[in-house]
Structure formats: structure tokens, C-alpha cells
Short mmCIF file of C-alpha atoms and ligand atoms in Angstrom, two decimals:
data_model
loop_
_atom_site.label_atom_id
_atom_site.label_comp_id
_atom_site.label_asym_id
_atom_site.label_seq_id
_atom_site.Cartn_x
_atom_site.Cartn_y
_atom_site.Cartn_z
CA MET T 1 36.02 -15.62 -14.12
CA ASN T 2 37.28 -18.20 -16.53
CA GLY T 3 34.55 -19.36 -18.87
CA ALA T 4 31.84 -17.07 -17.53
CA PRO T 5 29.06 -16.11 -19.89
CA HIS T 6 28.91 -12.59 -21.33
CA VAL T 7 26.55 -10.21 -19.62
CA ALA T 8 23.88 -8.66 -21.82
CA PRO T 9 22.75 -5.08 -21.05
CA ALA T 10 19.25 -6.19 -20.43
CA GLN T 11 20.58 -7.79 -17.29
CA ILE T 12 21.42 -4.36 -15.86
CA SER T 13 18.44 -2.33 -14.48
CA PRO T 14 17.65 0.72 -16.84
CA GLU T 15 18.22 3.13 -13.95
CA PHE T 16 22.03 2.52 -14.15
CA SER T 17 22.29 2.61 -17.91
CA ALA T 18 23.49 6.33 -17.75
CA ARG T 19 26.40 5.30 -15.91
CA ALA T 20 27.21 1.95 -17.24
CA LEU T 21 29.18 1.36 -20.58
CA TYR T 22 28.96 -1.78 -22.52
CA ASP T 23 31.83 -3.61 -24.25
CA GLU T 24 34.17 -0.99 -22.65
CA PRO T 25 37.79 -1.58 -23.88
CA MET T 26 39.85 -2.00 -20.70
CA SER T 27 42.99 -0.61 -22.60
CA LYS T 28 41.30 2.76 -21.75
CA HIS T 29 41.29 2.17 -18.12
CA THR T 30 44.84 0.62 -17.38
CA SER T 31 48.18 2.12 -17.24
CA TRP T 32 49.77 -0.64 -19.45
CA HIS T 33 46.86 0.62 -22.09
CA ALA T 34 46.22 -3.02 -22.79
CA GLY T 35 43.28 -5.30 -22.53
CA GLY T 36 39.99 -6.34 -23.92
CA PRO T 37 36.46 -5.29 -23.53
CA ALA T 38 34.49 -5.48 -20.22
CA ASP T 39 30.84 -6.64 -20.73
CA VAL T 40 29.59 -3.86 -18.23
CA PHE T 41 31.77 -0.94 -16.84
CA PHE T 42 30.00 0.84 -14.03
CA THR T 43 31.16 4.05 -12.25
CA PRO T 44 28.87 4.71 -9.21
CA ARG T 45 27.69 8.34 -8.55
CA ASP T 46 28.17 7.63 -4.77
CA THR T 47 27.93 4.91 -2.09
CA LEU T 48 24.16 4.60 -2.12
CA ASP T 49 24.25 4.49 -5.82
CA LEU T 50 26.99 1.57 -5.67
CA ALA T 51 24.97 -0.40 -3.16
CA SER T 52 21.89 -0.27 -5.46
CA PHE T 53 23.77 -1.34 -8.39
CA LEU T 54 25.44 -4.32 -6.60
CA ARG T 55 21.80 -5.18 -5.07
CA GLN T 56 20.18 -5.27 -8.53
CA LEU T 57 23.16 -7.12 -10.14
CA PRO T 58 22.20 -10.85 -10.78
CA ALA T 59 24.10 -12.86 -8.20
CA ALA T 60 25.81 -14.95 -10.88
CA VAL T 61 27.53 -11.91 -12.57
CA PRO T 62 30.92 -11.68 -11.46
CA THR T 63 32.41 -8.34 -10.47
CA LEU T 64 35.92 -7.05 -10.92
CA TRP T 65 36.92 -3.82 -8.90
CA ILE T 66 39.40 -1.29 -10.37
CA GLY T 67 40.74 1.96 -9.23
CA LEU T 68 43.44 3.58 -11.68
CA GLY T 69 44.31 0.22 -13.31
CA SER T 70 47.85 0.71 -12.47
CA ASN T 71 48.61 -2.84 -11.12
CA LEU T 72 46.32 -4.71 -13.49
CA LEU T 73 46.95 -6.86 -16.69
CA VAL T 74 43.52 -7.35 -18.43
CA ARG T 75 43.78 -10.17 -21.04
CA ASP T 76 42.81 -9.45 -24.57
CA GLY T 77 39.51 -11.32 -24.42
CA GLY T 78 38.29 -8.91 -21.88
CA VAL T 79 36.23 -9.15 -18.59
CA ARG T 80 33.00 -11.22 -18.41
CA GLY T 81 30.82 -9.64 -16.01
CA ALA T 82 30.72 -6.33 -14.33
CA VAL T 83 33.78 -3.90 -13.78
CA VAL T 84 33.05 -1.38 -10.93
CA SER T 85 35.32 1.40 -11.39
CA LEU T 86 36.17 3.91 -8.55
CA HIS T 87 38.03 6.29 -10.63
CA GLY T 88 36.50 9.60 -10.43
CA ALA T 89 34.06 8.23 -7.99
CA LEU T 90 33.94 7.98 -4.03
CA GLY T 91 36.31 10.94 -3.73
CA THR T 92 35.82 12.46 -0.38
CA LEU T 93 38.87 13.16 1.67
CA GLU T 94 38.43 14.80 5.25
CA ARG T 95 40.13 15.39 8.34
CA LEU T 96 38.46 13.84 11.47
CA SER T 97 40.81 15.04 14.16
CA ALA T 98 44.26 16.42 14.87
CA THR T 99 45.90 13.26 13.48
CA ARG T 100 43.08 11.16 12.03
CA ILE T 101 41.74 11.46 8.41
CA GLN T 102 39.05 9.74 6.45
CA ALA T 103 39.33 8.97 2.63
CA GLN T 104 36.89 7.29 0.22
CA ALA T 105 38.41 4.42 -1.86
CA GLY T 106 38.52 6.56 -5.14
CA VAL T 107 40.75 9.04 -3.85
CA PRO T 108 44.00 9.09 -5.68
CA CYS T 109 46.96 8.30 -3.36
CA ALA T 110 48.75 11.48 -4.59
CA ARG T 111 46.01 13.65 -3.25
CA ILE T 112 46.27 12.13 0.10
CA ALA T 113 50.03 12.80 0.20
CA ARG T 114 49.55 16.48 -0.75
CA GLN T 115 46.62 17.17 1.55
CA CYS T 116 48.41 15.50 4.47
CA VAL T 117 51.09 18.06 3.97
CA LYS T 118 48.79 20.86 3.90
CA TRP T 119 47.23 19.68 7.05
CA GLY T 120 50.72 19.49 8.75
CA LEU T 121 50.59 15.57 9.04
CA GLY T 122 53.73 13.43 8.32
CA SER T 123 54.09 9.65 7.22
CA ALA T 124 51.84 10.16 4.29
CA GLU T 125 54.51 11.29 1.68
CA PHE T 126 55.03 7.65 0.55
CA PHE T 127 51.64 7.86 -1.16
CA ALA T 128 52.79 10.46 -3.61
CA GLY T 129 54.71 7.86 -5.57
CA ILE T 130 51.73 5.62 -6.06
CA PRO T 131 49.70 6.29 -9.04
CA GLY T 132 46.67 4.64 -7.89
CA THR T 133 43.64 4.92 -5.70
CA LEU T 134 43.19 4.37 -2.00
CA GLY T 135 41.12 1.44 -2.86
CA GLY T 136 43.88 -0.12 -4.97
CA ALA T 137 46.51 0.76 -2.29
CA LEU T 138 44.40 -0.98 0.45
CA ALA T 139 44.09 -4.20 -1.88
CA MET T 140 47.66 -4.21 -2.60
CA ASN T 141 49.04 -2.87 0.64
CA ALA T 142 50.88 -0.57 -1.69
CA GLY T 143 54.23 1.01 -0.25
CA ALA T 144 57.08 2.89 -1.19
CA TRP T 145 60.21 4.44 0.41
CA ASP T 146 59.76 3.29 4.04
CA GLY T 147 55.91 3.61 4.03
CA GLU T 148 53.23 1.18 3.74
CA THR T 149 49.34 1.59 3.32
CA TRP T 150 48.14 -0.59 6.16
CA ARG T 151 50.58 0.73 8.79
CA GLN T 152 48.43 3.87 8.89
CA VAL T 153 44.92 2.29 8.65
CA VAL T 154 42.80 2.20 11.73
CA GLU T 155 39.66 0.98 10.20
CA VAL T 156 38.13 0.47 6.64
CA GLU T 157 34.66 0.48 5.44
CA VAL T 158 33.72 -2.38 3.03
CA ILE T 159 30.70 -3.17 0.88
CA ASP T 160 29.64 -6.73 -0.18
CA ARG T 161 28.00 -8.17 -3.26
CA ARG T 162 24.51 -7.67 -1.89
CA GLY T 163 25.32 -3.92 -1.17
CA ALA T 164 25.68 -4.24 2.63
CA ARG T 165 28.31 -2.07 4.30
CA ARG T 166 30.18 -2.67 7.48
CA VAL T 167 33.32 -1.58 9.28
CA ARG T 168 36.54 -3.68 9.83
CA THR T 169 39.61 -3.31 11.59
CA PRO T 170 43.21 -4.38 10.41
CA ALA T 171 42.81 -7.36 12.73
CA ASP T 172 40.21 -8.90 10.25
CA TYR T 173 42.90 -9.06 7.59
CA GLU T 174 46.24 -10.99 6.87
CA ILE T 175 48.51 -8.20 5.76
CA GLY T 176 51.90 -8.71 4.41
CA TYR T 177 54.21 -7.17 1.77
CA ARG T 178 52.09 -6.37 -1.04
CA HIS T 179 49.62 -8.92 0.14
CA VAL T 180 46.15 -8.49 2.07
CA ARG T 181 43.88 -11.19 2.50
CA GLY T 182 40.52 -10.61 4.05
CA PRO T 183 36.84 -11.94 3.78
CA ASP T 184 35.70 -13.02 0.12
CA ASP T 185 33.36 -10.86 -1.79
CA GLU T 186 33.92 -7.60 -0.08
CA TRP T 187 35.59 -4.47 -1.27
CA PHE T 188 36.89 -1.25 0.17
CA ILE T 189 34.91 1.92 0.01
CA ALA T 190 36.78 4.10 2.44
CA ALA T 191 39.60 4.13 5.35
CA ARG T 192 40.23 6.00 8.38
CA MET T 193 44.05 6.44 8.80
CA GLU T 194 46.17 7.82 11.52
CA PHE T 195 49.24 9.98 10.71
CA GLU T 196 51.68 11.80 12.89
CA ARG T 197 51.70 15.64 13.60
CA LYS T 198 54.42 17.40 11.56
CA PRO T 199 53.47 21.17 11.86
CA GLY T 200 55.24 23.41 9.26
CA SER T 201 55.80 20.48 6.86
CA ASN T 202 56.14 21.44 3.14
CA ASP T 203 56.02 19.67 -0.05
CA THR T 204 59.96 19.27 -0.36
CA ALA T 205 60.14 15.91 0.82
CA ILE T 206 57.59 14.76 -1.78
CA ARG T 207 59.27 16.58 -4.66
CA ASP T 208 62.76 15.14 -3.51
CA LEU T 209 61.10 11.56 -3.56
CA LEU T 210 59.50 11.99 -6.88
CA GLU T 211 62.56 13.36 -8.38
CA ARG T 212 64.66 10.37 -6.99
CA ARG T 213 61.85 8.19 -8.72
CA LYS T 214 62.40 9.97 -12.05
CA GLN T 215 66.02 9.26 -12.14
CA THR T 216 65.57 5.42 -11.53
CA GLN T 217 62.24 4.50 -13.02
CA PRO T 218 60.84 5.03 -16.45
CA ILE T 219 58.12 7.53 -15.39
CA GLY T 220 55.85 8.59 -18.14
CA GLU T 221 56.10 5.44 -20.22
CA TRP T 222 53.20 2.88 -20.21
CA SER T 223 53.91 0.47 -17.38
CA CYS T 224 52.38 -1.05 -14.17
CA GLY T 225 55.29 -0.13 -11.91
CA SER T 226 57.26 -3.06 -10.68
CA VAL T 227 55.93 -6.39 -12.23
CA PHE T 228 57.35 -8.83 -9.83
CA THR T 229 57.50 -8.59 -5.87
CA ASN T 230 61.03 -8.78 -4.36
CA PRO T 231 61.72 -12.48 -3.10
CA PRO T 232 62.84 -12.33 0.35
CA GLY T 233 66.36 -10.83 1.06
CA GLN T 234 66.72 -10.06 -2.70
CA HIS T 235 65.82 -7.55 -5.49
CA ALA T 236 63.72 -8.70 -8.44
CA ALA T 237 65.13 -5.91 -10.53
CA ARG T 238 68.85 -6.97 -9.91
CA LEU T 239 67.80 -10.78 -10.61
CA ILE T 240 66.28 -9.72 -14.07
CA GLU T 241 69.04 -7.49 -14.97
CA SER T 242 71.84 -10.09 -14.14
CA ALA T 243 70.01 -12.57 -16.20
CA GLY T 244 70.52 -10.29 -19.27
CA LEU T 245 67.08 -9.52 -19.67
CA LYS T 246 67.10 -5.61 -19.96
CA GLY T 247 65.58 -4.57 -23.16
CA PHE T 248 64.24 -8.00 -23.97
CA ARG T 249 61.25 -7.62 -26.34
CA ILE T 250 58.05 -9.55 -27.23
CA GLY T 251 55.88 -7.71 -29.66
CA ASP T 252 55.64 -4.07 -28.72
CA ALA T 253 56.44 -4.97 -25.04
CA SER T 254 60.04 -4.88 -23.70
CA VAL T 255 61.82 -5.09 -20.25
CA SER T 256 62.56 -1.45 -19.33
CA LEU T 257 66.38 -0.40 -19.99
CA LYS T 258 66.02 1.84 -16.89
CA HIS T 259 64.49 -0.45 -14.34
CA ALA T 260 64.41 -4.08 -15.07
CA ASN T 261 61.44 -4.78 -12.91
CA PHE T 262 59.34 -2.67 -15.22
CA ILE T 263 57.73 -3.89 -18.43
CA ILE T 264 57.15 -1.26 -21.01
CA ASN T 265 54.16 -1.10 -23.53
CA HIS T 266 55.71 1.07 -26.39
CA GLY T 267 52.37 1.86 -27.78
CA ALA T 268 51.12 -1.45 -29.82
CA ALA T 269 51.65 -4.23 -27.27
CA ARG T 270 48.81 -6.68 -26.61
CA ALA T 271 48.23 -8.16 -22.94
CA ALA T 272 49.20 -11.54 -24.67
CA ASP T 273 52.93 -10.04 -25.47
CA ILE T 274 53.08 -8.54 -21.97
CA GLU T 275 51.90 -11.92 -20.41
CA ALA T 276 54.43 -13.76 -22.61
CA LEU T 277 57.22 -11.58 -21.56
CA ILE T 278 56.23 -12.02 -17.90
CA ALA T 279 56.52 -15.79 -18.42
CA HIS T 280 59.85 -15.36 -20.35
CA VAL T 281 61.29 -13.45 -17.37
CA GLN T 282 60.15 -15.91 -14.85
CA ARG T 283 61.65 -18.89 -16.88
CA THR T 284 64.91 -17.20 -17.28
CA VAL T 285 65.51 -16.06 -13.75
CA ALA T 286 64.43 -19.56 -12.56
CA ASP T 287 67.06 -21.17 -14.98
CA PHE T 288 69.73 -18.56 -14.17
CA HIS T 289 69.18 -17.91 -10.35
CA HIS T 290 67.08 -20.78 -9.33
CA VAL T 291 64.51 -18.25 -7.80
CA GLU T 292 60.98 -18.05 -8.67
CA LEU T 293 59.65 -14.74 -9.22
CA ALA T 294 56.00 -13.99 -8.30
CA THR T 295 53.84 -11.22 -9.90
CA GLU T 296 53.06 -8.22 -7.93
CA VAL T 297 50.58 -7.19 -10.84
CA ARG T 298 47.20 -8.75 -11.02
CA ILE T 299 46.43 -10.78 -14.33
CA VAL T 300 42.73 -10.74 -14.84
CA GLY T 301 40.10 -11.60 -17.67
CA GLU T 302 39.93 -14.04 -20.62
CA PRO T 303 42.44 -14.92 -23.28
CA GLU T 304 41.55 -13.66 -26.81
CA ASP T 305 40.20 -16.79 -28.29
CA SER T 306 37.64 -17.70 -25.39
CA PRO T 307 33.96 -17.37 -26.55
C1 FAD L 401 54.78 4.07 -12.61
C2 FAD L 401 54.21 3.14 -11.50
C3 FAD L 401 54.72 3.18 -10.20
C4 FAD L 401 54.39 2.48 -9.17
N1 FAD L 401 54.84 2.50 -7.90
C5 FAD L 401 54.49 1.65 -6.96
C6 FAD L 401 55.16 1.81 -5.66
O1 FAD L 401 55.99 2.48 -5.51
N2 FAD L 401 54.61 1.06 -4.76
C7 FAD L 401 53.54 0.22 -4.96
O2 FAD L 401 53.06 -0.28 -3.94
N3 FAD L 401 52.95 0.23 -6.18
C8 FAD L 401 53.32 0.84 -7.21
N4 FAD L 401 52.76 0.88 -8.37
C9 FAD L 401 51.55 -0.20 -8.69
C10 FAD L 401 50.22 0.50 -8.18
O3 FAD L 401 50.20 1.89 -8.36
C11 FAD L 401 49.66 0.26 -6.95
O4 FAD L 401 49.56 -1.20 -6.77
C12 FAD L 401 48.30 0.90 -6.50
O5 FAD L 401 48.05 0.63 -5.23
C13 FAD L 401 47.28 0.29 -7.41
O6 FAD L 401 46.01 1.07 -7.17
P1 FAD L 401 44.98 1.18 -8.43
O7 FAD L 401 43.77 2.12 -7.80
O8 FAD L 401 45.37 1.60 -9.62
O9 FAD L 401 44.43 -0.47 -8.35
P2 FAD L 401 44.16 -1.23 -9.73
O10 FAD L 401 45.44 -1.45 -10.42
O11 FAD L 401 43.02 -0.60 -10.53
O12 FAD L 401 43.76 -2.52 -9.06
C14 FAD L 401 44.75 -3.45 -8.19
C15 FAD L 401 44.11 -4.49 -7.54
O13 FAD L 401 43.34 -3.88 -6.49
C16 FAD L 401 41.92 -4.53 -6.46
N5 FAD L 401 41.10 -3.28 -6.17
C17 FAD L 401 41.08 -2.01 -6.62
N6 FAD L 401 40.25 -1.18 -6.06
C18 FAD L 401 39.76 -1.95 -4.94
C19 FAD L 401 38.58 -1.90 -4.12
N7 FAD L 401 37.95 -0.46 -3.94
N8 FAD L 401 38.31 -2.75 -3.19
C20 FAD L 401 38.99 -3.96 -3.43
N9 FAD L 401 39.90 -4.24 -4.19
C21 FAD L 401 40.19 -3.15 -5.08
C22 FAD L 401 41.90 -4.73 -8.02
O14 FAD L 401 40.71 -5.68 -8.27
C23 FAD L 401 43.25 -5.26 -8.36
O15 FAD L 401 43.18 -6.70 -7.84
C24 FAD L 401 53.28 1.67 -9.40
C25 FAD L 401 52.54 1.49 -10.66
C26 FAD L 401 53.03 2.43 -11.68
C27 FAD L 401 52.34 2.49 -13.14
#
């Protein structure tokens, strides 16, 4: 989106005004609580509303899709174009057969985990620890413990920039560890997923897994989870910790003392502080271990001083 012009309210059709916010601070929509304003921030009523919004949006206006903003660093200059938010939208979750479910992209992952337990379905417990939407989990191939989003996917429904919908299968995507690559300019609106039957299941496994997470991660503080992906055969957290970076601080952002792959915003960090800290960690780990750390978090938007 670099250098893209601002989008004026007049470029959005009046029928969407009630659900569009202008100059909306992205710090309100990201788990790091950092980030400048989006020109337009739109939450659709349903899929038809979403399709009409995309159709009327001038083709030159870029779109950024977000769920719960739990893996997103938005720079302080904000987002030029339209942000499409599925938080609180597209929230239908239903059972299609004994082992198959369908969820829209705005459904929080934790809800999928809990509902699958109620339905007596197993292998969905890992979703409980992912504080995002299904849409974000599909985009990231989010995973935890031994589970991974795309291992469960049978089909996804996507929508393109002109509002046209279609169904795709995993074969249409390149899928790896925290990596998904598919056709350009398409976004997830729903998925059908297959789980195994686990009659009599209860939420003990979920509670145990969340408890274990609380022991090892700074849950409740402002973060984006793991900032870096694990290099093959290594642990990013161990590399960062052994390079002496735990507690290293820039502005109001620091490397967590509890889990070195987390960066915490202590309250007043700007996106620029967090981005500078990310770069510092990468440089230090490269010098110390000769390993290049790649970010798992997605960094988007404009720096503060852009027009
Ligand atoms: C405390 C904490 C713990 C975490 N633990 C884990 C973990 O164990 N495992 C793990 O994998 N992640 C973890 N995360 C990271 C994050 O929760 C996941 O990556 C999650 O899947 C992101 O979902 P989201 O809805 O918040 O996506 P966002 O952060 O809003 O977006 C992430 C990316 O997905 C894209 N996107 C969002 N919605 C759509 C859509 N509908 N269609 C296409 N693209 C879309 C966005 O454009 C962006 O590129 C953790 C985060 C936190 C804060």
C-alpha cells in the first residue's frame, strides 16, 4: 500500500456509511494496541453486504482484511484504503454431518474449539489457544500444540475484489508452517472442516492446554503472540534469549521476560518502537547465532511521516 492516496468518505457509497468508520485508529483493533488511522474501516452486516461493498469500492482503493488483529503490526501512519473487518461479522458456526462443520471467517477460533467439544468432536482443541478469527487462522495456517488449521480444512469459500464468491480446496493453495499462498486478491469468508468423533469429550483438555500456556506465555499483556517463526530445527525464543535480549526495551515496548519470542507493549509503545525492536532482535540474533529470524507477524501500513 506504500504511497497510496487517502480515500475520502465521498468515495464510499452512502448506503454503507452507517457501517463505515473514517480515520479509525487501528490501535483499537489490534492486540498490540498500536497503529495509526485507517481511511475507511468497514464491518459488513453479512456476506451479501460484503459483496456489495466490494463491488462499489473504486478498483484503485486497496483493501486490508483483518480479524481480531492478533497477528498484525499496523504502522503509525495508518492504512490508506479500506480495512474490511470481520470481527463481530460473518459469525455462523454449524454442524453439517457427524464429523463435518462449517464456520464463517469471523468466528473466533476459541468458539470453534469449545463448540466442537460440545458436539463430541476431537482435534479442534488447539484452536482454543489462538486469539483470532477463523479468517486469520486460514490466512496464517495458525497452529498450536499438535494442531494446524489447514489439516482440518476440506473446502474454503472465498470472495474476490469484485465481490464474486467461489469455493476452493486445499489443492489450490501452497500450505506450510505459518504459510499459506493462494490466488491474489481473494479473501476467506468461510470454511468446511472435518474433525474426528470423540464421544463423551469434555473441556478438560482445553483447560489443561490453556493453563500450560499461562505458565509459559505472558497472557493478558498486550502482544501479538510469537513475533518470529521458528527457523528449521530451532526455537526462535531460545535464540533470542541466549542472545541476551530478554527484557530489552525500546520506548514502551520490550522483549518479554517470560517468553522471549513475545514483544510486549507496556501501554504507550508506538508501532515504530515495536518495529525498531523487531529489527534490533533480528540484527542481534544474526550477529550472535548467524541465523536470520523471519517475522510471523504481518507488518502493514504507512510510516508516520508519509503524506
Ligand atoms: C497471546 C497470543 C497468542 C497467540 N498464539 C498463537 C498460537 O499458538 N499459534 C498461532 O498460530 N498463532 C498465535 N497467535 C497469533 C494469532 O492469534 C494468529 O495468527 C491468528 O490466526 C490471527 O487471527 P486474526 O483474526 O487475529 O488475524 P489478524 O491479525 O487480524 O490478521 C492476520 C493476517 O491474516 C489476514 N486475514 C485476516 N482475515 C482474513 C480473511 N478473512 N481472509 C484473508 N486474509 C485474512 C490479515 O490480512 C493478516 O495478514 C497468538 C497471538 C496472541 C496475541
